[in-house]
Amino acid sequence: MRVTRPALARRTAGFTESVIREMTRLNARHGGINLAQGFPDFAAPAEIKEAAKRAIDADVNQYAITWGAPSLRRAIAASYRELYAMDVDPETMLTVTCGATEAMISTLLAIVDPGDEVVVLEPFYENYGPDTAICGAVPVYVPLRPPDNVFDPDELRRAFSPRTKAIVVNTPNNPTGRVLRRDELAIIADLCREHGAIAITDEIYEHIRYDGEHVPIATLPGMAERTVTISGASKTFSVTGWRVGWIVAPPELTAGIRKVHDFVTVGAPAPLQEAVAVALALGPSYRAKLAREYRERRDILHAALVVAGFSPSLPEGAYYMLCDISRFGFPDDTAFAHWLVREAGVAGVPGSSFYSRRELGRHLIRFTFCKTEALLREAGERLRRTEELARAVTR
Ligand code: GLN
């Protein structure tokens, strides 16, 4: 007799499809403006592109050292020293990965056992849930409370238990735009030290900031030895498709992370690593220009959304805006987002996809503003009709 068994592993059962990429596909079908998926539609700096071409011409075509090309690791270490006075040994504390996405899953696979608890602040970037599921870990969610998206310290404290292995922190934050303050990070750090837990911090938007300073939690007292800092080139150099990210961690953690990384991907694209090493030397004037241009984009979209009746939040960092959609009279954010891309031709991401407790995000939609000014203005024009279009449906 033939035994029938499910074809798919149980670990995939809880996964939902990426809502961000689903919205991108829907947008393509309706020929809309994609303010759903956060990827820039403008050029990367000439210097990084030239450096990539030079590396390919020089036949840097084979595997780099699995944990990263020495030139890139040296450049990353130098930049952490310069920016945050962090002591990062490129030989023992750095792993170059295929983007921050691989950095997060390789880190979790390396440090989390099945059944361990991982604290995740919500709303969260949609990967963190599936990442914990792949590891068999139990995510414990703590909300960032509206309107200011701050966590309640007591609630956070209650989320830590003897089984807590790690907390995932993301600052500047996707999707809220929060830049966590030093005092907030200090509360997280205290809990990590108290419980022997590791802070895994996704700092991919570290240079896209409008207010507040970026404080790597690794720089807080006693945290260097219990923090895994993740960042990458995607956002800073507008190269999300290059897949070059990195992990800074103490040597013992790095040793484990490198093994997972090696077996999962072998390494990040070799010529692009050389290019990112060059780009990291662009320095403060490049970073200031990046932040200034993003502020302009933020302000354009914010003003347009206010006019269109969306009640957008004003982010302190990263390139997303959460907007309240209550006044349009839709009961459900997903229905609203699908309707909006079809009728108005602008795609956003339904807010519920950033929450484990979906109801917390039912009144929200996320738009990204990592787009050219012309596209943002065109999106604003299209969204002006939202209220009028909505009235016809919900009346
Ligand atoms: N980080 C981007 C976002 O949140 C892109 C997500 C993705 O498609 N991987 O929109």
Tab-separated table of C-alpha atoms and ligand atoms in Angstrom:
chain	number	residue	atom	x	y	z
A	1	MET	CA	0.000	0.000	0.000
A	2	ARG	CA	1.240	3.457	-0.832
A	3	VAL	CA	1.775	5.697	2.129
A	4	THR	CA	0.665	9.240	1.527
A	5	ARG	CA	2.537	11.917	3.336
A	6	PRO	CA	2.277	15.679	3.059
A	7	ALA	CA	4.767	16.926	0.500
A	8	LEU	CA	5.667	20.034	2.454
A	9	ALA	CA	7.434	20.265	5.780
A	10	ARG	CA	5.438	21.440	8.776
A	11	ARG	CA	7.692	24.459	9.177
A	12	THR	CA	6.176	26.009	6.054
A	13	ALA	CA	2.608	25.539	7.232
A	14	GLY	CA	2.392	28.770	9.183
A	15	PHE	CA	3.939	30.870	6.437
A	16	THR	CA	1.845	33.346	4.615
A	17	GLU	CA	3.077	34.585	1.305
A	18	SER	CA	4.975	37.867	1.418
A	19	VAL	CA	2.250	40.498	1.296
A	20	ILE	CA	4.774	43.072	0.102
A	21	ARG	CA	5.595	41.078	-3.000
A	22	GLU	CA	1.959	40.113	-3.516
A	23	MET	CA	1.146	43.835	-3.694
A	24	THR	CA	3.984	44.304	-6.183
A	25	ARG	CA	2.441	41.654	-8.443
A	26	LEU	CA	-1.037	43.161	-8.089
A	27	ASN	CA	0.413	46.544	-8.900
A	28	ALA	CA	2.013	45.219	-12.071
A	29	ARG	CA	-1.296	43.724	-13.118
A	30	HIS	CA	-3.071	47.069	-12.706
A	31	GLY	CA	-0.231	49.160	-14.089
A	32	GLY	CA	-0.110	51.138	-10.863
A	33	ILE	CA	2.590	53.079	-9.021
A	34	ASN	CA	4.356	50.743	-6.644
A	35	LEU	CA	4.603	52.420	-3.261
A	36	ALA	CA	4.357	48.961	-1.693
A	37	GLN	CA	7.782	47.374	-2.031
A	38	GLY	CA	10.676	49.390	-0.674
A	39	PHE	CA	13.157	49.566	-3.514
A	40	PRO	CA	14.512	52.791	-5.000
A	41	ASP	CA	13.581	53.632	-8.601
A	42	PHE	CA	16.536	55.993	-8.982
A	43	ALA	CA	20.184	55.439	-9.842
A	44	ALA	CA	22.841	54.111	-7.500
A	45	PRO	CA	25.923	56.332	-7.012
A	46	ALA	CA	28.220	56.340	-10.055
A	47	GLU	CA	31.191	55.374	-7.875
A	48	ILE	CA	29.668	52.080	-6.778
A	49	LYS	CA	28.623	51.140	-10.307
A	50	GLU	CA	32.071	51.991	-11.703
A	51	ALA	CA	33.726	49.933	-8.986
A	52	ALA	CA	31.482	46.935	-9.785
A	53	LYS	CA	32.352	47.180	-13.480
A	54	ARG	CA	36.046	47.388	-12.655
A	55	ALA	CA	35.802	44.304	-10.465
A	56	ILE	CA	34.083	42.296	-13.200
A	57	ASP	CA	36.624	43.484	-15.773
A	58	ALA	CA	39.363	42.389	-13.401
A	59	ASP	CA	37.746	38.920	-13.358
A	60	VAL	CA	36.685	38.952	-9.738
A	61	ASN	CA	34.277	36.208	-10.727
A	62	GLN	CA	34.878	33.355	-8.337
A	63	TYR	CA	33.794	32.741	-4.760
A	64	ALA	CA	35.053	35.287	-2.313
A	65	ILE	CA	36.145	33.987	1.085
A	66	THR	CA	32.896	32.604	2.443
A	67	TRP	CA	32.611	35.183	5.261
A	68	GLY	CA	33.493	38.077	2.988
A	69	ALA	CA	36.185	39.595	0.797
A	70	PRO	CA	39.004	40.986	2.986
A	71	SER	CA	38.732	44.425	1.342
A	72	LEU	CA	35.060	44.673	2.233
A	73	ARG	CA	35.498	43.409	5.772
A	74	ARG	CA	38.267	45.937	6.337
A	75	ALA	CA	36.078	48.733	4.944
A	76	ILE	CA	33.114	47.724	7.105
A	77	ALA	CA	35.267	47.544	10.237
A	78	ALA	CA	36.727	50.976	9.490
A	79	SER	CA	33.285	52.446	8.998
A	80	TYR	CA	31.970	51.062	12.325
A	81	ARG	CA	34.991	52.546	14.054
A	82	GLU	CA	34.555	55.923	12.425
A	83	LEU	CA	30.792	56.163	12.837
A	84	TYR	CA	30.172	54.574	16.216
A	85	ALA	CA	33.617	53.949	17.771
A	86	MET	CA	32.828	50.227	17.590
A	87	ASP	CA	35.754	47.837	17.748
A	88	VAL	CA	35.104	45.303	15.010
A	89	ASP	CA	37.832	42.800	14.196
A	90	PRO	CA	37.361	42.020	10.491
A	91	GLU	CA	39.030	38.631	10.992
A	92	THR	CA	36.778	37.316	13.756
A	93	MET	CA	33.688	39.502	14.058
A	94	LEU	CA	32.342	40.041	10.557
A	95	THR	CA	30.343	37.955	8.133
A	96	VAL	CA	29.324	39.283	4.727
A	97	THR	CA	25.958	37.858	3.634
A	98	CYS	CA	23.470	37.921	0.771
A	99	GLY	CA	21.687	40.963	2.118
A	100	ALA	CA	20.345	41.675	5.601
A	101	THR	CA	17.654	39.088	4.909
A	102	GLU	CA	20.188	36.266	4.844
A	103	ALA	CA	22.000	37.887	7.762
A	104	MET	CA	18.875	37.609	9.919
A	105	ILE	CA	18.032	33.996	9.084
A	106	SER	CA	21.657	32.814	9.321
A	107	THR	CA	21.950	34.516	12.712
A	108	LEU	CA	18.766	32.967	14.037
A	109	LEU	CA	19.676	29.524	12.707
A	110	ALA	CA	23.066	29.816	14.376
A	111	ILE	CA	21.889	30.875	17.820
A	112	VAL	CA	18.305	29.723	18.353
A	113	ASP	CA	17.233	26.197	19.267
A	114	PRO	CA	13.771	24.828	18.561
A	115	GLY	CA	11.511	25.868	21.415
A	116	ASP	CA	13.577	28.916	22.351
A	117	GLU	CA	11.643	32.143	22.611
A	118	VAL	CA	12.498	35.178	20.511
A	119	VAL	CA	11.001	38.537	21.427
A	120	VAL	CA	9.837	40.515	18.399
A	121	LEU	CA	8.538	44.077	18.565
A	122	GLU	CA	5.485	44.663	16.397
A	123	PRO	CA	4.702	46.040	13.885
A	124	PHE	CA	7.653	44.186	12.401
A	125	TYR	CA	9.276	43.710	9.051
A	126	GLU	CA	7.413	40.740	7.646
A	127	ASN	CA	10.402	38.352	7.534
A	128	TYR	CA	10.920	38.092	11.269
A	129	GLY	CA	7.906	35.824	11.883
A	130	PRO	CA	8.810	33.244	9.194
A	131	ASP	CA	12.480	33.504	10.247
A	132	THR	CA	11.629	32.366	13.763
A	133	ALA	CA	9.352	29.644	12.348
A	134	ILE	CA	12.173	28.278	10.160
A	135	CYS	CA	14.238	27.903	13.345
A	136	GLY	CA	11.390	26.292	15.263
A	137	ALA	CA	11.544	29.184	17.709
A	138	VAL	CA	8.556	30.668	19.463
A	139	PRO	CA	8.084	34.353	18.669
A	140	VAL	CA	6.829	36.454	21.578
A	141	TYR	CA	5.384	39.704	20.277
A	142	VAL	CA	5.452	43.023	22.089
A	143	PRO	CA	3.556	45.921	20.518
A	144	LEU	CA	4.930	49.353	19.796
A	145	ARG	CA	1.891	51.298	20.965
A	146	PRO	CA	0.308	54.016	18.830
A	147	PRO	CA	0.275	56.917	18.331
A	148	ASP	CA	4.009	57.231	19.083
A	149	ASN	CA	4.938	53.581	18.523
A	150	VAL	CA	6.723	53.117	21.830
A	151	PHE	CA	6.814	49.878	23.804
A	152	ASP	CA	5.569	49.648	27.349
A	153	PRO	CA	8.645	48.712	29.448
A	154	ASP	CA	6.560	46.504	31.745
A	155	GLU	CA	5.046	44.673	28.837
A	156	LEU	CA	8.510	44.108	27.407
A	157	ARG	CA	9.747	42.860	30.756
A	158	ARG	CA	6.873	40.382	30.958
A	159	ALA	CA	7.773	39.065	27.492
A	160	PHE	CA	11.214	37.930	28.697
A	161	SER	CA	11.376	34.503	30.307
A	162	PRO	CA	14.021	31.899	31.124
A	163	ARG	CA	13.460	30.565	27.597
A	164	THR	CA	14.183	33.908	25.885
A	165	LYS	CA	17.184	33.460	23.632
A	166	ALA	CA	17.062	36.708	21.710
A	167	ILE	CA	15.179	39.872	20.881
A	168	VAL	CA	14.909	41.226	17.360
A	169	VAL	CA	15.252	45.013	17.222
A	170	ASN	CA	14.924	47.094	14.074
A	171	THR	CA	15.963	50.730	14.162
A	172	PRO	CA	15.371	52.918	12.160
A	173	ASN	CA	12.180	50.917	11.992
A	174	ASN	CA	10.266	49.459	9.097
A	175	PRO	CA	7.292	50.107	8.987
A	176	THR	CA	6.796	52.711	11.748
A	177	GLY	CA	9.692	55.026	10.915
A	178	ARG	CA	10.699	55.121	14.580
A	179	VAL	CA	14.334	55.688	15.494
A	180	LEU	CA	14.671	54.103	18.913
A	181	ARG	CA	16.088	56.456	21.527
A	182	ARG	CA	19.030	55.626	23.711
A	183	ASP	CA	16.809	55.270	26.797
A	184	GLU	CA	14.526	52.805	24.997
A	185	LEU	CA	17.528	50.777	23.845
A	186	ALA	CA	18.890	50.858	27.389
A	187	ILE	CA	15.734	49.134	28.648
A	188	ILE	CA	16.163	46.423	26.009
A	189	ALA	CA	19.852	46.112	26.888
A	190	ASP	CA	19.095	45.739	30.618
A	191	LEU	CA	16.650	42.917	29.891
A	192	CYS	CA	19.150	41.169	27.613
A	193	ARG	CA	21.850	41.281	30.255
A	194	GLU	CA	19.485	40.200	32.993
A	195	HIS	CA	18.222	37.198	31.012
A	196	GLY	CA	21.406	36.277	29.189
A	197	ALA	CA	19.628	37.029	25.912
A	198	ILE	CA	21.116	38.241	22.651
A	199	ALA	CA	20.025	41.435	20.895
A	200	ILE	CA	19.750	40.919	17.148
A	201	THR	CA	19.499	44.345	15.631
A	202	ASP	CA	18.553	45.112	12.050
A	203	GLU	CA	20.079	48.525	11.281
A	204	ILE	CA	19.746	48.454	7.502
A	205	TYR	CA	18.232	51.995	7.480
A	206	GLU	CA	20.958	53.450	9.740
A	207	HIS	CA	21.803	56.279	7.320
A	208	ILE	CA	18.248	57.154	6.306
A	209	ARG	CA	17.238	59.420	9.174
A	210	TYR	CA	15.415	62.713	9.652
A	211	ASP	CA	15.326	63.034	13.436
A	212	GLY	CA	17.282	61.548	16.265
A	213	GLU	CA	20.671	59.887	16.346
A	214	HIS	CA	21.296	56.289	15.378
A	215	VAL	CA	22.522	54.354	18.390
A	216	PRO	CA	23.711	50.807	17.704
A	217	ILE	CA	22.614	48.797	20.714
A	218	ALA	CA	26.044	47.103	20.574
A	219	THR	CA	27.562	50.374	21.852
A	220	LEU	CA	25.612	50.274	25.131
A	221	PRO	CA	27.500	49.089	28.229
A	222	GLY	CA	28.035	45.329	28.254
A	223	MET	CA	26.214	44.831	24.955
A	224	ALA	CA	29.080	44.310	22.488
A	225	GLU	CA	29.423	40.733	23.720
A	226	ARG	CA	25.716	39.989	23.380
A	227	THR	CA	24.666	41.843	20.242
A	228	VAL	CA	24.446	40.781	16.627
A	229	THR	CA	24.389	43.907	14.463
A	230	ILE	CA	23.002	43.515	10.962
A	231	SER	CA	23.250	46.054	8.160
A	232	GLY	CA	24.104	46.196	4.500
A	233	ALA	CA	24.561	48.101	1.283
A	234	SER	CA	21.007	47.835	-0.106
A	235	LYS	CA	19.504	50.961	1.371
A	236	THR	CA	22.581	53.122	1.898
A	237	PHE	CA	23.717	52.781	-1.722
A	238	SER	CA	20.318	52.126	-3.382
A	239	VAL	CA	21.311	48.637	-4.538
A	240	THR	CA	18.636	46.354	-3.067
A	241	GLY	CA	19.137	43.796	-5.846
A	242	TRP	CA	22.854	43.352	-5.235
A	243	ARG	CA	22.304	41.372	-2.057
A	244	VAL	CA	25.278	42.502	-0.025
A	245	GLY	CA	24.713	42.658	3.715
A	246	TRP	CA	26.746	41.943	6.820
A	247	ILE	CA	26.753	40.781	10.400
A	248	VAL	CA	28.881	42.118	13.230
A	249	ALA	CA	28.995	39.786	16.214
A	250	PRO	CA	31.408	38.710	18.936
A	251	PRO	CA	33.872	36.011	17.794
A	252	GLU	CA	32.079	33.012	19.394
A	253	LEU	CA	28.788	33.961	17.746
A	254	THR	CA	30.498	34.816	14.477
A	255	ALA	CA	32.070	31.361	14.359
A	256	GLY	CA	28.633	29.718	14.425
A	257	ILE	CA	27.012	32.234	12.119
A	258	ARG	CA	29.753	31.799	9.506
A	259	LYS	CA	29.140	28.045	9.381
A	260	VAL	CA	25.424	28.493	8.738
A	261	HIS	CA	26.106	31.205	6.187
A	262	ASP	CA	28.647	29.011	4.392
A	263	PHE	CA	26.284	26.056	4.052
A	264	VAL	CA	23.303	28.205	3.079
A	265	THR	CA	24.844	30.510	0.462
A	266	VAL	CA	28.664	30.030	0.321
A	267	GLY	CA	28.938	33.768	-0.049
A	268	ALA	CA	27.700	37.076	-1.381
A	269	PRO	CA	28.460	38.167	-4.987
A	270	ALA	CA	32.245	38.626	-5.189
A	271	PRO	CA	32.567	41.603	-7.579
A	272	LEU	CA	29.781	43.467	-5.806
A	273	GLN	CA	31.573	43.038	-2.490
A	274	GLU	CA	34.559	44.859	-4.003
A	275	ALA	CA	32.260	47.639	-5.167
A	276	VAL	CA	30.650	48.059	-1.746
A	277	ALA	CA	34.142	48.272	-0.182
A	278	VAL	CA	34.816	51.255	-2.453
A	279	ALA	CA	31.427	52.840	-1.756
A	280	LEU	CA	31.879	52.684	2.018
A	281	ALA	CA	34.668	55.221	1.605
A	282	LEU	CA	32.246	57.801	0.110
A	283	GLY	CA	32.034	59.255	3.583
A	284	PRO	CA	29.923	61.817	5.430
A	285	SER	CA	29.032	64.063	2.481
A	286	TYR	CA	27.471	61.130	0.636
A	287	ARG	CA	25.492	60.085	3.705
A	288	ALA	CA	24.304	63.639	4.355
A	289	LYS	CA	23.075	63.934	0.767
A	290	LEU	CA	21.281	60.579	1.034
A	291	ALA	CA	19.426	61.701	4.161
A	292	ARG	CA	18.647	65.134	2.703
A	293	GLU	CA	17.173	63.702	-0.480
A	294	TYR	CA	15.098	61.199	1.471
A	295	ARG	CA	13.777	64.001	3.656
A	296	GLU	CA	12.602	65.820	0.525
A	297	ARG	CA	10.877	62.673	-0.733
A	298	ARG	CA	9.315	62.102	2.674
A	299	ASP	CA	7.942	65.625	2.794
A	300	ILE	CA	6.501	65.424	-0.730
A	301	LEU	CA	4.623	62.201	-0.042
A	302	HIS	CA	3.565	63.315	3.422
A	303	ALA	CA	2.029	66.534	2.114
A	304	ALA	CA	0.246	64.678	-0.699
A	305	LEU	CA	-1.159	62.084	1.699
A	306	VAL	CA	-2.436	64.755	4.079
A	307	VAL	CA	-4.292	66.407	1.201
A	308	ALA	CA	-5.693	63.026	0.165
A	309	GLY	CA	-7.042	62.399	3.679
A	310	PHE	CA	-4.714	59.584	4.711
A	311	SER	CA	-3.436	60.780	8.139
A	312	PRO	CA	0.163	59.733	7.475
A	313	SER	CA	2.711	59.420	10.262
A	314	LEU	CA	5.898	61.446	9.894
A	315	PRO	CA	8.796	58.993	10.089
A	316	GLU	CA	12.032	59.785	11.963
A	317	GLY	CA	13.911	57.328	9.798
A	318	ALA	CA	13.698	54.628	7.098
A	319	TYR	CA	11.541	55.240	4.024
A	320	TYR	CA	8.007	54.188	4.910
A	321	MET	CA	4.907	55.942	6.127
A	322	LEU	CA	2.090	54.255	7.995
A	323	CYS	CA	-1.232	55.931	7.295
A	324	ASP	CA	-4.570	55.713	9.018
A	325	ILE	CA	-7.269	54.736	6.515
A	326	SER	CA	-10.230	54.773	8.926
A	327	ARG	CA	-11.975	57.702	7.316
A	328	PHE	CA	-12.360	55.904	3.992
A	329	GLY	CA	-14.877	53.544	5.582
A	330	PHE	CA	-13.386	50.192	4.607
A	331	PRO	CA	-13.661	47.489	7.276
A	332	ASP	CA	-10.440	45.807	6.254
A	333	ASP	CA	-6.987	47.029	5.237
A	334	THR	CA	-6.383	44.254	2.699
A	335	ALA	CA	-9.661	44.952	0.918
A	336	PHE	CA	-8.731	48.627	0.933
A	337	ALA	CA	-5.220	48.072	-0.457
A	338	HIS	CA	-6.507	45.809	-3.225
A	339	TRP	CA	-9.251	48.268	-4.077
A	340	LEU	CA	-6.841	51.217	-4.015
A	341	VAL	CA	-4.390	49.745	-6.487
A	342	ARG	CA	-7.232	48.777	-8.801
A	343	GLU	CA	-9.176	52.040	-8.648
A	344	ALA	CA	-6.554	54.690	-7.910
A	345	GLY	CA	-3.521	52.944	-9.380
A	346	VAL	CA	-1.274	53.216	-6.321
A	347	ALA	CA	-0.065	50.206	-4.345
A	348	GLY	CA	0.618	50.189	-0.614
A	349	VAL	CA	0.973	47.369	1.899
A	350	PRO	CA	-1.973	46.486	4.176
A	351	GLY	CA	-1.023	47.346	7.750
A	352	SER	CA	-2.182	44.030	9.230
A	353	SER	CA	0.708	42.227	7.510
A	354	PHE	CA	3.135	43.861	9.951
A	355	TYR	CA	1.369	42.508	13.038
A	356	SER	CA	0.928	39.070	14.594
A	357	ARG	CA	-2.284	40.423	16.068
A	358	ARG	CA	-3.662	41.372	12.672
A	359	GLU	CA	-6.399	43.543	14.171
A	360	LEU	CA	-3.774	46.017	15.388
A	361	GLY	CA	-3.061	46.980	11.782
A	362	ARG	CA	-6.503	46.786	10.182
A	363	HIS	CA	-6.773	50.565	10.005
A	364	LEU	CA	-3.360	51.069	8.413
A	365	ILE	CA	-1.624	51.083	5.052
A	366	ARG	CA	2.114	51.504	4.465
A	367	PHE	CA	3.497	53.545	1.599
A	368	THR	CA	7.174	53.807	0.722
A	369	PHE	CA	8.776	57.002	-0.540
A	370	CYS	CA	12.032	55.625	-1.943
A	371	LYS	CA	10.938	56.870	-5.349
A	372	THR	CA	11.733	59.803	-7.604
A	373	GLU	CA	10.046	63.084	-6.853
A	374	ALA	CA	8.073	62.912	-10.129
A	375	LEU	CA	6.666	59.493	-9.272
A	376	LEU	CA	5.764	60.572	-5.737
A	377	ARG	CA	3.948	63.624	-7.102
A	378	GLU	CA	2.083	61.486	-9.638
A	379	ALA	CA	1.100	59.046	-6.855
A	380	GLY	CA	-0.127	62.012	-4.815
A	381	GLU	CA	-2.274	63.179	-7.739
A	382	ARG	CA	-3.818	59.754	-8.110
A	383	LEU	CA	-4.486	59.420	-4.384
A	384	ARG	CA	-6.335	62.741	-4.256
A	385	ARG	CA	-9.399	60.950	-5.592
A	386	THR	CA	-9.413	58.275	-2.888
A	387	GLU	CA	-12.126	59.842	-0.784
A	388	GLU	CA	-14.435	60.446	-3.731
A	389	LEU	CA	-13.860	56.929	-5.088
A	390	ALA	CA	-14.377	55.433	-1.636
A	391	ARG	CA	-17.671	57.242	-1.181
A	392	ALA	CA	-19.029	55.552	-4.274
A	393	VAL	CA	-18.196	52.112	-2.829
A	394	THR	CA	-18.990	52.449	0.843
A	395	ARG	CA	-22.111	54.593	0.572
B	1	GLN	N1	12.457	45.898	2.725
B	1	GLN	C1	11.556	46.214	1.662
B	1	GLN	C2	10.173	46.461	2.185
B	1	GLN	O1	9.933	46.297	3.341
B	1	GLN	C3	11.535	45.151	0.603
B	1	GLN	C4	10.858	43.936	1.035
B	1	GLN	C5	11.103	42.782	0.148
B	1	GLN	O2	10.450	42.643	-0.864
B	1	GLN	N2	12.045	41.977	0.475
B	1	GLN	O3	9.309	46.808	1.430
